[in-house]
RNA sequence: GUCCCGUUCGUCUAGUCCGGCCUAGGACCCUAGAUUUUCAUUCUAGUAACAGGGGUUCAAAUCCCCUACGGGAUACCA
């Protein structure tokens, strides 16, 4: 048997956000395509005209691009570093493929696989209600128009009644499908009704359009959510009616919310993909996390790159059970990625969150200082949107929080220390405070200060120089260094958390340190 | 109602296909300790699971059956 080029597709309908479940489906398709050396196609299923919007389309495209899921064929999209889309099997919007559906529908009508149905929505509702009332084991179309005579059809037409097209399902036939995840599953067509392929207005419905496109686009593998499992059976029969072989199917379980229920927009922590972007989640981390929902990279590793995932990905090893979404682990994963970056990389990534608090010009003017600020918080944040709040104390004199007040009150000598330490700082060649020009103070110093690193040389007081001066002073004053740091940090930063004490003093600069110490000394 | 799928630490999972290497491994969370000027990071240690019941077998998390529970489907949505 000839093995065709693997071609996979993700086929979203642009009727809303790309939530993480959809993103994961796209990712599994993408990963399988990449690992097989095949093509990844993005097809837009916009036949539900009432709900499809261009806005949703853009959200989906941006969401995929943000996660680094690139497509070989599909809508064209400029992702900055590359252009996705295009391709010779287009158009990739279903509403632009109506001719193909029309042709194929005519073919199926002619071959008897489809028939015209004149039943009204009202009648269908009534049939359905009766079936429920009778506790029927079968719910669905009753086949009213399945065997209409020509005369009956003509009569309907003459009354001006529009028809839709239904697929004639085989009666009582067992369909065996081989699913890459579920294995062999048997379904009896008794469960399925004659479903609608084409609406009265000529617009096709999902199960029909999907097959026509999968045939035309030479799709070889279909990876999608398990809510489509039964659709797979219906589609199977359309492929058969059309004389084509079925693609391989893989139905992946859904992502569940923390309670084990279906993911919905109301669930906390379960948002549209772009919301994660806007909250400063690193895309690599989100990618990594959702890959893990239903799949294991290896027995002892959870953190891996896109390339590593592609190399390791096997669709058959995706689990059959639904996975619950755990925001806490996502957050841990984010922190893990942020810590992997160099300080410089982190700075660039943080740009928008820093500039939300700072004048644009400070990006260049205080480049070194910002680099050091970011570096000090790199191991203290999990999402980048934490930055604005974290750096407030550097920008304006802080209100003291409870822990800070407590820390100051704990030592009866606090206020004397503030005054004395302020006096000391005034004698040192310290860098100025933001927004004043700090000269090249930040050029030589690379924060955070770590044990054992060589001491930088600078005409300014470095954290190491500050520490020497402070320790010596404390010794002369017979102050226990450990006692002194807590209250002073509180006075300087307004809290008892944060970077190393001398990094704090260094970053804050002379004027602000002295001002805050004297202010607290007098309260 | 009917049909399909599932169920390993609180959570994500490894192991299940081809029963013995499983006194069930890793990660998140939590707890304790170490390091530290705080917080964080880092490191060490600890708690914690084969849904229940029957079989088959010398041997079952792994195979079979039943029950319970969960998810999905049952649209002129996708």
Coordinates of C-alpha atoms (C1' of nucleotides) in Angstrom, one line a residue:
Chain A
X1 CA 0.0 0.0 0.0
X2 CA 1.2 3.5 -0.9
X3 CA 1.5 5.8 2.1
X4 CA 0.4 9.2 1.1
X5 CA 1.9 12.4 2.4
X6 CA 0.5 12.9 5.9
X7 CA -1.8 15.9 5.9
X8 CA -3.6 17.0 9.0
X9 CA -5.9 19.9 9.7
X10 CA -7.4 21.9 12.5
X11 CA -10.8 23.1 11.5
X12 CA -12.2 25.6 13.9
X13 CA -15.5 27.5 13.5
X14 CA -15.0 31.2 14.1
X15 CA -17.8 31.5 16.5
X16 CA -15.9 32.5 19.6
X17 CA -12.7 32.4 21.4
X18 CA -10.0 29.8 21.0
X19 CA -10.1 28.3 24.4
X20 CA -7.3 26.0 25.7
X21 CA -9.1 22.9 24.7
X22 CA -9.3 24.0 21.1
X23 CA -5.7 25.1 21.3
X24 CA -4.7 21.7 22.5
X25 CA -6.6 20.0 19.7
X26 CA -4.8 22.2 17.2
X27 CA -1.5 21.4 18.9
X28 CA -1.9 17.7 18.8
X29 CA -2.7 18.0 15.1
X30 CA 0.2 20.2 14.6
X31 CA 2.6 18.0 16.5
X32 CA 1.5 14.9 14.7
X33 CA 1.8 16.6 11.3
X34 CA 5.3 17.8 12.2
X35 CA 6.4 14.5 13.7
X36 CA 5.3 12.7 10.5
X37 CA 6.9 15.2 8.3
X38 CA 3.5 16.1 6.8
X39 CA 1.5 19.3 6.3
X40 CA -0.6 21.1 8.8
X41 CA -3.7 22.8 7.3
X42 CA -5.9 25.3 8.9
X43 CA -9.5 25.3 7.6
X44 CA -12.2 27.7 8.7
X45 CA -15.6 26.1 9.1
X46 CA -17.7 29.2 8.8
X47 CA -20.9 27.7 7.5
X48 CA -22.8 28.8 10.6
X49 CA -23.2 32.2 9.3
X50 CA -25.3 33.4 12.1
X51 CA -22.5 32.9 14.6
X52 CA -19.3 33.3 12.6
X53 CA -17.5 36.5 12.9
X54 CA -14.3 37.9 11.5
X55 CA -13.3 39.0 15.0
X56 CA -13.4 35.4 16.2
X57 CA -11.3 34.3 13.2
X58 CA -8.6 36.9 14.1
X59 CA -8.7 35.7 17.7
X60 CA -8.1 32.1 16.7
X61 CA -5.4 33.0 14.2
X62 CA -3.6 35.1 16.8
X63 CA -4.0 32.6 19.5
X64 CA -2.4 29.8 17.4
X65 CA 0.4 32.0 16.3
X66 CA 1.0 33.1 19.9
X67 CA 1.4 29.5 20.9
X68 CA 3.9 28.9 18.1
X69 CA 1.5 26.7 16.3
X70 CA 2.2 27.5 12.6
X71 CA 0.2 26.3 9.7
X72 CA 1.4 25.4 6.2
X73 CA -1.8 26.0 4.5
X74 CA -4.8 28.1 5.4
X75 CA -5.8 31.7 5.9
X76 CA -2.8 33.9 5.4
X77 CA -1.5 35.4 8.6
X78 CA 1.6 37.5 9.3
X79 CA 3.0 36.2 12.5
X80 CA 5.9 38.7 12.5
X81 CA 8.8 36.2 12.0
X82 CA 7.0 34.3 9.3
X83 CA 3.9 34.2 7.2
X84 CA 1.5 31.3 7.7
X85 CA -1.1 30.1 5.3
X86 CA -1.7 30.1 1.6
X87 CA -1.6 26.8 -0.2
X88 CA -2.8 25.0 -3.3
X89 CA -5.8 23.3 -1.8
X90 CA -7.7 26.4 -1.1
X91 CA -9.9 28.2 -0.6
X92 CA -9.7 27.4 3.1
X93 CA -12.9 29.0 4.1
X94 CA -15.9 26.8 3.7
X95 CA -18.2 29.6 2.6
X96 CA -15.9 30.0 -0.4
X97 CA -16.3 26.3 -1.3
X98 CA -20.1 26.2 -1.8
X99 CA -19.7 25.0 -5.4
X100 CA -17.9 21.9 -4.3
X101 CA -20.6 21.1 -1.8
X102 CA -23.3 21.7 -4.4
X103 CA -21.6 19.4 -6.9
X104 CA -21.0 16.7 -4.3
X105 CA -24.6 17.0 -3.0
X106 CA -25.9 16.5 -6.5
X107 CA -23.7 13.4 -6.8
X108 CA -25.1 11.9 -3.6
X109 CA -28.6 12.8 -4.5
X110 CA -28.2 11.0 -7.9
X111 CA -26.6 8.0 -6.3
X112 CA -29.4 7.7 -3.8
X113 CA -27.2 8.4 -0.8
X114 CA -29.1 11.6 -0.1
X115 CA -32.7 12.5 -0.4
X116 CA -34.9 15.6 -0.2
X117 CA -36.7 16.2 3.1
X118 CA -39.6 18.6 3.3
X119 CA -40.3 18.3 7.0
X120 CA -40.7 21.6 8.9
X121 CA -38.8 22.4 12.0
X122 CA -42.1 22.4 13.8
X123 CA -42.8 18.9 12.7
X124 CA -39.4 17.8 13.9
X125 CA -40.0 19.3 17.3
X126 CA -43.2 17.5 17.5
X127 CA -41.7 14.1 16.5
X128 CA -38.9 14.6 19.0
X129 CA -41.4 15.5 21.8
X130 CA -43.4 12.3 21.1
X131 CA -40.3 10.2 21.1
X132 CA -39.4 11.5 24.5
X133 CA -42.9 11.1 25.8
X134 CA -42.9 7.5 24.6
X135 CA -39.5 6.9 26.2
X136 CA -38.3 5.8 22.8
X137 CA -34.8 4.4 22.7
X138 CA -34.3 6.2 19.5
X139 CA -34.3 10.0 19.2
X140 CA -34.1 11.7 15.9
X141 CA -35.5 12.0 12.4
X142 CA -38.3 9.4 11.7
X143 CA -37.6 9.0 8.0
X144 CA -40.8 10.7 7.0
X145 CA -39.4 11.8 3.6
X146 CA -37.0 9.0 3.1
X147 CA -39.1 7.2 0.5
X148 CA -41.2 9.9 -1.1
X149 CA -42.6 9.2 -4.5
X150 CA -42.1 11.6 -7.4
X151 CA -45.7 12.7 -7.1
X152 CA -45.4 13.5 -3.4
X153 CA -42.2 15.5 -4.0
X154 CA -43.9 17.4 -6.7
X155 CA -46.8 18.2 -4.5
X156 CA -44.4 19.7 -1.8
X157 CA -42.6 21.7 -4.4
X158 CA -45.8 23.1 -5.8
X159 CA -46.7 24.3 -2.4
X160 CA -43.5 26.2 -2.4
X161 CA -42.0 24.1 0.5
X162 CA -38.3 24.2 0.6
X163 CA -36.3 21.1 1.2
X164 CA -33.1 20.2 2.9
X165 CA -31.0 17.3 2.0
X166 CA -30.6 14.3 4.3
X167 CA -28.1 11.5 4.2
X168 CA -29.7 8.1 3.9
X169 CA -28.2 6.1 6.6
X170 CA -28.0 2.3 6.3
X171 CA -30.5 0.5 8.5
X172 CA -29.1 -1.7 11.2
X173 CA -25.6 -1.9 10.1
X174 CA -22.6 -2.2 12.4
X175 CA -19.8 0.2 11.6
X176 CA -16.4 -0.7 12.9
X177 CA -14.1 2.2 13.2
X178 CA -10.5 2.1 14.2
X179 CA -9.6 5.1 16.3
X180 CA -6.0 5.8 17.0
X181 CA -6.8 6.6 20.6
X182 CA -9.9 4.5 21.4
X183 CA -9.0 1.4 19.4
X184 CA -11.7 -0.5 17.6
X185 CA -15.2 0.7 18.3
X186 CA -18.4 -0.7 16.9
X187 CA -21.5 1.4 16.4
X188 CA -24.8 0.3 15.1
X189 CA -26.4 2.7 12.6
X190 CA -29.7 2.2 14.5
X191 CA -28.4 4.8 16.9
X192 CA -28.1 7.4 14.1
X193 CA -30.8 9.1 12.1
X194 CA -30.9 10.5 8.6
X195 CA -29.0 13.7 9.3
X196 CA -29.2 16.9 7.4
X197 CA -26.4 17.5 4.9
X198 CA -27.6 20.7 3.3
X199 CA -29.9 23.4 4.6
X200 CA -32.8 24.7 2.4
X201 CA -30.6 27.7 1.6
X202 CA -28.0 25.5 0.1
X203 CA -25.4 26.0 2.9
X204 CA -23.9 22.6 3.9
X205 CA -23.8 21.4 7.5
X206 CA -20.7 20.3 9.3
X207 CA -20.7 16.5 8.7
X208 CA -21.1 16.9 5.0
X209 CA -18.8 19.9 4.3
X210 CA -16.2 18.4 6.5
X211 CA -15.9 15.2 4.4
X212 CA -16.0 17.1 1.1
X213 CA -13.1 19.2 2.3
X214 CA -11.2 16.4 3.8
X215 CA -11.4 14.6 0.5
X216 CA -10.4 17.6 -1.5
X217 CA -7.6 18.6 0.8
X218 CA -6.2 15.0 0.9
X219 CA -6.5 14.9 4.7
X220 CA -5.0 11.7 6.0
X221 CA -5.5 12.0 9.8
X222 CA -8.2 13.7 11.7
X223 CA -7.5 14.6 15.3
X224 CA -10.4 16.2 17.1
X225 CA -12.4 16.3 20.4
X226 CA -14.3 13.3 21.4
X227 CA -17.6 15.2 21.0
X228 CA -17.1 14.3 17.3
X229 CA -16.8 10.6 17.8
X230 CA -20.3 9.9 16.4
X231 CA -19.8 12.4 13.7
X232 CA -16.9 10.2 12.6
X233 CA -19.3 7.4 12.0
X234 CA -21.6 9.6 9.9
X235 CA -18.6 10.9 8.0
X236 CA -17.3 7.4 7.5
X237 CA -20.4 6.6 5.5
X238 CA -20.1 9.7 3.4
X239 CA -16.5 8.8 2.5
X240 CA -17.8 5.4 1.5
X241 CA -20.7 6.8 -0.5
X242 CA -18.2 9.0 -2.3
X243 CA -15.9 6.1 -3.0
X244 CA -13.0 7.4 -0.9
X245 CA -11.0 5.9 1.9
X246 CA -11.5 7.3 5.3
X247 CA -8.7 9.2 7.0
X248 CA -7.3 7.9 10.3
X249 CA -9.3 9.2 13.2
X250 CA -8.2 10.1 16.7
X251 CA -10.8 11.4 19.1
X252 CA -9.2 13.1 22.1
X253 CA -10.9 13.5 25.4
X254 CA -12.1 16.9 26.5
X255 CA -10.4 19.1 29.1
X256 CA -12.5 19.4 32.2
X257 CA -12.7 22.1 34.7
X258 CA -11.4 21.8 38.3
X259 CA -14.6 20.1 39.4
X260 CA -14.5 17.6 36.5
X261 CA -17.2 19.3 34.5
X262 CA -17.2 20.7 31.0
X263 CA -15.0 23.7 30.4
X264 CA -16.9 26.8 30.1
X265 CA -16.2 30.5 29.9
X266 CA -17.4 30.9 33.5
X267 CA -14.8 28.7 34.9
X268 CA -12.1 30.5 36.8
X269 CA -8.7 30.1 35.3
X270 CA -10.1 28.8 32.0
X271 CA -9.9 31.6 29.6
X272 CA -9.4 32.3 25.9
X273 CA -5.9 31.7 24.7
X274 CA -5.3 35.4 24.1
X275 CA -6.3 36.3 27.7
X276 CA -3.3 34.3 28.8
X277 CA -1.2 36.3 26.5
X278 CA -2.6 39.5 27.9
X279 CA -1.9 38.4 31.4
X280 CA 1.7 37.8 30.7
X281 CA 1.8 34.0 30.6
X282 CA 4.8 32.9 28.6
X283 CA 3.4 31.1 25.5
X284 CA 6.0 28.4 25.8
X285 CA 4.7 27.6 29.3
X286 CA 1.1 27.5 28.2
X287 CA 2.1 25.3 25.3
X288 CA 4.0 23.0 27.5
X289 CA 1.2 22.9 30.1
X290 CA -1.6 22.1 27.7
X291 CA 0.5 19.5 26.0
X292 CA 0.6 17.7 29.3
X293 CA -3.2 17.6 29.6
X294 CA -3.8 14.0 28.5
X295 CA -0.4 13.2 27.4
X296 CA 2.9 12.4 29.2
X297 CA 6.2 13.5 27.7
X298 CA 8.3 11.0 29.7
X299 CA 8.2 9.2 33.0
X300 CA 10.3 11.8 34.7
X301 CA 10.1 15.1 32.8
X302 CA 7.4 17.7 32.6
X303 CA 9.3 20.6 31.0
X304 CA 10.2 20.3 27.3
X305 CA 10.5 22.4 24.2
X306 CA 8.3 22.4 21.1
X307 CA 10.9 20.4 19.2
X308 CA 11.2 17.9 22.0
X309 CA 7.5 17.5 22.0
X310 CA 7.3 16.9 18.2
X311 CA 10.1 14.3 18.5
X312 CA 8.3 12.5 21.3
X313 CA 4.7 12.9 20.3
X314 CA 2.7 9.7 19.6
X315 CA -1.0 10.2 19.0
X316 CA -1.7 6.7 20.4
X317 CA -0.2 7.6 23.7
X318 CA -2.7 10.3 24.3
X319 CA -4.9 9.2 27.2
X320 CA -8.5 8.2 26.9
X321 CA -9.7 10.0 30.1
X322 CA -10.4 13.7 30.4
X323 CA -7.9 15.8 32.3
X324 CA -8.8 18.5 34.8
X325 CA -7.3 21.9 34.3
X326 CA -5.1 22.9 37.2
X327 CA -4.1 26.6 37.2
X328 CA -1.6 26.1 40.0
X329 CA 0.6 23.8 37.9
X330 CA 0.2 26.2 34.9
X331 CA 1.6 29.0 37.1
X332 CA 4.4 26.8 38.3
X333 CA 5.3 26.1 34.7
X334 CA 5.2 29.8 33.8
X335 CA 7.7 30.5 36.6
X336 CA 9.8 27.7 35.4
X337 CA 10.1 29.2 31.9
X338 CA 10.6 32.8 33.2
X339 CA 13.6 31.6 35.2
X340 CA 15.1 30.0 32.2
X341 CA 15.5 33.3 30.4
X342 CA 18.5 35.5 30.7
X343 CA 17.8 38.8 32.4
X344 CA 18.1 40.6 29.0
X345 CA 15.5 38.3 27.5
X346 CA 13.3 38.8 30.4
X347 CA 13.6 42.5 30.1
X348 CA 12.5 42.5 26.5
X349 CA 9.5 40.2 27.4
X350 CA 8.5 42.5 30.2
X351 CA 8.5 45.7 28.1
X352 CA 4.8 46.3 27.9
X353 CA 4.3 45.7 31.6
X354 CA 7.1 48.1 32.6
X355 CA 6.1 50.8 30.2
X356 CA 2.6 50.7 31.6
X357 CA 4.2 52.2 34.7
X358 CA 7.0 54.2 33.3
X359 CA 7.4 56.9 30.7
X360 CA 8.4 55.5 27.3
X361 CA 11.7 57.4 27.3
X362 CA 12.9 55.5 30.4
X363 CA 13.2 52.4 28.3
X364 CA 16.4 53.7 26.8
X365 CA 17.4 56.2 29.4
X366 CA 17.2 53.7 32.3
X367 CA 17.9 50.5 30.3
X368 CA 20.6 49.3 32.7
X369 CA 18.5 50.0 35.7
X370 CA 15.4 48.3 34.3
X371 CA 17.5 45.3 33.4
X372 CA 18.6 45.1 37.1
X373 CA 15.1 45.6 38.4
X374 CA 13.7 42.9 36.2
X375 CA 16.5 40.5 37.1
X376 CA 15.7 41.0 40.8
X377 CA 12.1 39.8 40.3
X378 CA 12.7 37.2 37.7
X379 CA 12.6 34.4 40.2
X380 CA 9.8 36.0 42.1
X381 CA 7.0 36.1 39.5
X382 CA 5.0 33.5 37.6
X383 CA 3.3 35.8 35.1
X384 CA 4.7 39.0 33.7
X385 CA 1.7 41.0 34.6
X386 CA 2.9 40.9 38.2
X387 CA 5.7 43.3 37.3
X388 CA 3.8 46.6 37.5
X389 CA 2.8 45.9 41.1
X390 CA 6.1 44.5 42.1
X391 CA 8.1 47.6 41.0
X392 CA 5.8 50.2 42.6
X393 CA 8.0 50.7 45.6
X394 CA 10.8 51.9 43.3
X395 CA 8.7 54.5 41.6
X396 CA 7.0 56.2 44.6
X397 CA 7.3 56.1 48.4
X398 CA 5.3 53.1 49.5
X399 CA 2.5 52.7 52.1
X400 CA 3.7 50.3 54.7
X401 CA 1.9 47.0 54.8
X402 CA 1.0 45.2 58.1
X403 CA 4.1 43.0 58.0
X404 CA 6.3 46.0 57.5
X405 CA 4.8 47.9 60.4
X406 CA 5.1 44.9 62.6
X407 CA 8.7 44.5 61.6
X408 CA 9.5 48.1 62.5
X409 CA 7.7 47.9 65.8
X410 CA 9.5 44.7 66.7
X411 CA 12.7 46.6 67.3
X412 CA 12.6 49.5 69.7
X413 CA 15.6 51.1 68.1
X414 CA 14.2 51.1 64.6
X415 CA 13.9 54.8 64.3
X416 CA 17.4 55.5 65.5
X417 CA 18.7 53.0 63.0
X418 CA 16.8 54.7 60.2
X419 CA 18.4 58.0 61.0
X420 CA 21.9 56.6 61.5
X421 CA 21.7 54.5 58.3
X422 CA 20.5 57.6 56.4
X423 CA 23.4 59.5 57.7
X424 CA 25.7 56.8 56.6
X425 CA 24.2 56.5 53.1
X426 CA 24.7 60.2 52.6
X427 CA 28.4 59.8 52.9
X428 CA 28.6 57.1 50.3
X429 CA 29.0 57.6 46.5
X430 CA 25.6 56.1 45.7
X431 CA 23.8 56.1 42.4
X432 CA 20.9 58.6 42.1
X433 CA 17.2 57.6 42.4
X434 CA 14.9 57.0 39.5
X435 CA 13.8 59.1 37.5
X436 CA 17.1 61.0 37.9
X437 CA 20.0 59.9 35.8
X438 CA 21.9 57.1 37.5
X439 CA 24.9 57.5 35.3
X440 CA 26.7 54.3 34.6
X441 CA 26.0 52.8 38.0
X442 CA 23.9 50.0 36.5
X443 CA 26.4 49.2 33.8
X444 CA 29.0 47.5 35.9
X445 CA 26.6 45.9 38.4
X446 CA 24.6 42.9 37.4
X447 CA 21.8 42.1 39.8
X448 CA 20.8 40.0 41.6
X449 CA 23.9 39.8 43.7
X450 CA 24.8 36.2 44.3
X451 CA 27.0 34.5 46.7
X452 CA 30.5 33.9 45.4
X453 CA 30.3 36.1 42.3
X454 CA 33.2 38.4 41.6
X455 CA 32.7 41.9 42.9
X456 CA 32.1 44.5 40.1
X457 CA 34.2 47.6 40.0
X458 CA 32.4 50.9 39.9
X459 CA 32.9 54.4 40.9
X460 CA 29.4 54.1 42.5
X461 CA 28.7 52.2 45.7
X462 CA 27.9 48.7 44.5
X463 CA 25.7 46.3 46.6
X464 CA 28.9 44.7 47.8
X465 CA 30.4 48.1 48.8
X466 CA 27.1 49.0 50.5
X467 CA 27.2 45.8 52.5
X468 CA 30.7 46.4 53.7
X469 CA 29.9 49.9 54.8
X470 CA 26.6 48.8 56.5
X471 CA 28.2 45.9 58.3
X472 CA 31.0 48.0 59.6
X473 CA 28.6 50.7 60.7
X474 CA 26.4 48.2 62.4
X475 CA 29.4 46.8 64.2
X476 CA 30.5 50.2 65.4
X477 CA 27.0 50.9 66.6
X478 CA 26.8 47.5 68.2
X479 CA 23.7 46.7 66.2
X480 CA 23.0 43.1 65.3
X481 CA 23.0 43.2 61.6
X482 CA 20.2 40.6 61.4
X483 CA 17.9 42.8 63.5
X484 CA 18.6 45.9 61.6
X485 CA 17.8 44.6 58.1
X486 CA 14.1 43.9 58.7
X487 CA 12.9 47.3 59.8
X488 CA 15.1 49.1 57.3
X489 CA 13.8 47.0 54.4
X490 CA 10.3 47.8 55.6
X491 CA 11.0 51.5 55.7
X492 CA 12.5 51.4 52.2
X493 CA 10.1 49.1 50.4
X494 CA 7.0 49.1 52.5
X495 CA 7.0 45.3 52.8
X496 CA 9.1 42.5 54.2
X497 CA 9.4 40.7 50.9
X498 CA 11.7 41.3 47.9
X499 CA 15.2 41.2 46.5
X500 CA 18.3 41.2 48.7
X501 CA 18.7 44.1 51.0
X502 CA 21.7 45.7 49.4
X503 CA 20.2 45.2 45.9
X504 CA 17.2 47.1 47.2
X505 CA 19.4 49.9 48.5
X506 CA 21.3 50.0 45.3
X507 CA 18.3 50.0 43.0
X508 CA 16.5 52.6 45.1
X509 CA 19.4 55.1 45.0
X510 CA 20.6 57.7 47.4
X511 CA 17.8 60.3 47.6
X512 CA 14.9 57.9 47.9
X513 CA 16.7 55.8 50.5
X514 CA 17.5 58.8 52.6
X515 CA 14.2 60.4 52.2
X516 CA 12.2 57.3 53.2
X517 CA 14.5 56.5 56.2
X518 CA 14.1 60.0 57.5
X519 CA 10.4 60.0 57.0
X520 CA 10.0 56.8 58.9
X521 CA 12.3 58.0 61.6
X522 CA 10.0 60.9 62.3
X523 CA 6.7 59.1 62.3
Chain B
rG1 C1' -34.0 6.9 28.0
rU2 C1' -30.4 4.8 24.4
rC3 C1' -25.4 4.4 22.6
rC4 C1' -20.0 5.3 23.1
rC5 C1' -15.7 6.3 26.2
rG6 C1' -13.4 6.5 30.7
rU7 C1' -11.8 5.6 36.3
rU8 C1' -3.6 4.9 39.2
rC9 C1' -1.7 10.0 45.0
rG10 C1' -6.1 16.3 46.0
rU11 C1' -4.3 17.4 40.5
rC12 C1' -1.4 16.1 35.7
rU13 C1' 0.7 11.6 34.7
rA14 C1' 4.5 6.8 34.2
rG15 C1' 3.3 1.7 34.3
rU16 C1' -1.8 -1.3 31.1
rC17 C1' -1.2 -3.1 24.4
rC18 C1' 2.8 -8.1 25.2
rG19 C1' 0.4 -10.3 33.5
rG20 C1' 6.0 -11.2 37.1
rC21 C1' 11.6 -6.1 36.9
rC22 C1' 5.5 -2.1 40.9
rU23 C1' 7.5 -3.0 48.5
rA24 C1' 3.3 1.5 41.9
rG25 C1' 7.9 6.1 39.5
rG26 C1' 7.9 11.5 38.3
rA27 C1' 5.7 16.5 38.6
rC28 C1' 2.3 20.3 40.8
rC29 C1' 0.2 21.2 45.6
rC30 C1' 1.0 20.6 50.9
rU31 C1' 4.4 19.7 55.3
rA32 C1' 9.2 19.7 57.6
rG33 C1' 14.3 20.8 57.3
rA34 C1' 18.9 23.1 54.9
rU35 C1' 20.8 27.7 52.6
rU36 C1' 19.8 33.1 53.1
rU37 C1' 19.4 39.8 55.6
rU38 C1' 13.2 39.1 54.2
rC39 C1' 10.6 36.9 50.2
rA40 C1' 11.6 34.0 46.3
rU41 C1' 15.0 30.6 44.1
rU42 C1' 17.8 26.2 45.0
rC43 C1' 18.5 21.5 47.8
rU44 C1' 16.9 17.4 51.1
rA45 C1' 13.1 14.7 53.3
rG46 C1' 8.0 13.4 54.1
rU47 C1' 2.4 12.7 53.4
rA48 C1' -0.5 10.7 49.5
rA49 C1' -3.2 6.4 44.6
rC50 C1' -4.3 1.1 41.3
rA51 C1' -13.1 3.3 42.1
rG52 C1' -15.7 -1.3 44.4
rG53 C1' -16.9 -6.5 43.9
rG54 C1' -16.3 -11.1 41.5
rG55 C1' -13.5 -14.2 38.3
rU56 C1' -8.9 -16.3 35.2
rU57 C1' -3.8 -17.4 36.8
rC58 C1' 1.6 -20.1 40.4
rA59 C1' 1.3 -14.6 39.8
rA60 C1' -3.3 -9.0 38.1
rA61 C1' -2.7 -1.8 38.4
rU62 C1' -2.1 -4.8 33.9
rC63 C1' -6.8 -10.0 31.1
rC64 C1' -12.5 -11.0 31.7
rC65 C1' -17.4 -9.9 33.9
rC66 C1' -20.6 -7.0 37.0
rU67 C1' -21.7 -2.5 39.9
rA68 C1' -20.9 2.5 41.1
rC69 C1' -19.3 7.1 39.5
rG70 C1' -17.7 10.6 35.7
rG71 C1' -17.5 12.4 30.6
rG72 C1' -19.4 12.5 25.5
rA73 C1' -23.3 11.9 21.8
rU74 C1' -28.3 11.8 20.7
rA75 C1' -29.5 19.8 16.2
rC76 C1' -31.6 22.8 9.7
rC77 C1' -24.2 24.1 15.8
rA78 C1' -19.4 22.6 15.0

